[in-house]
Short mmCIF file of C-alpha atoms in Angstrom, two decimals:
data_model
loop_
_atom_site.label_atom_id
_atom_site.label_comp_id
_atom_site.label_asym_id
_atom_site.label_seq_id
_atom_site.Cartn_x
_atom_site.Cartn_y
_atom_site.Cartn_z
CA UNK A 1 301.04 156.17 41.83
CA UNK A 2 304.71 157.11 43.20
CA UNK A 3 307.54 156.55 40.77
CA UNK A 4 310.50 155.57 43.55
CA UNK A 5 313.80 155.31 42.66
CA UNK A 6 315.26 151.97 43.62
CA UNK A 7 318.98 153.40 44.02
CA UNK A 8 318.04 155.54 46.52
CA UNK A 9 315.56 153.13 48.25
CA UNK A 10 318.15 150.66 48.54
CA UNK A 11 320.02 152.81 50.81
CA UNK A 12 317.55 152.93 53.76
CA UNK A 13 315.78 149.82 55.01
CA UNK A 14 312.20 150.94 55.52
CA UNK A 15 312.47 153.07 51.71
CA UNK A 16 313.25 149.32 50.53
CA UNK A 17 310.12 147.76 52.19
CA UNK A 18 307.54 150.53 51.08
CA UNK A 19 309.24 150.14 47.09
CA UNK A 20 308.94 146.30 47.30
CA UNK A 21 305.06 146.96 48.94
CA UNK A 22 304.23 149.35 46.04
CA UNK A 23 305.78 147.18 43.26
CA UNK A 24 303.89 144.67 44.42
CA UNK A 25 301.12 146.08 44.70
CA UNK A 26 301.00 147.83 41.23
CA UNK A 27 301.94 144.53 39.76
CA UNK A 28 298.54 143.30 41.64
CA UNK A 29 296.48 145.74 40.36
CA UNK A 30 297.79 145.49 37.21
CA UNK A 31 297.21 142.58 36.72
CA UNK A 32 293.81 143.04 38.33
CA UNK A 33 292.63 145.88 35.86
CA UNK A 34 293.77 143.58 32.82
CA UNK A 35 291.80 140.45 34.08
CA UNK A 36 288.80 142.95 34.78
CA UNK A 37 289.48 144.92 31.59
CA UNK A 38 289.03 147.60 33.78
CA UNK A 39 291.22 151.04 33.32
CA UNK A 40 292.74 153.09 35.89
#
């Protein structure tokens, strides 16, 4: 998993998109694993 740093991502456009796209998707596999009781 990439740790971003939102200060700097907020700076350039397409950093931005790719920390929304990975928050996102962290959030959906999160929540995923948890539902699943499965551990990544």
């Amino acid at each position: 998993m990439l740790i971003l740093n939102k200060r700097d991502s907020i700076q350039d456009p397409v950093d931005n998109l790719f920390y929304n796209l990975s928050l996102f998707l962290f959030q959906k596999i999160s929540s995923y694993s948890v539902s699943h009781k499965t551990i990544f």
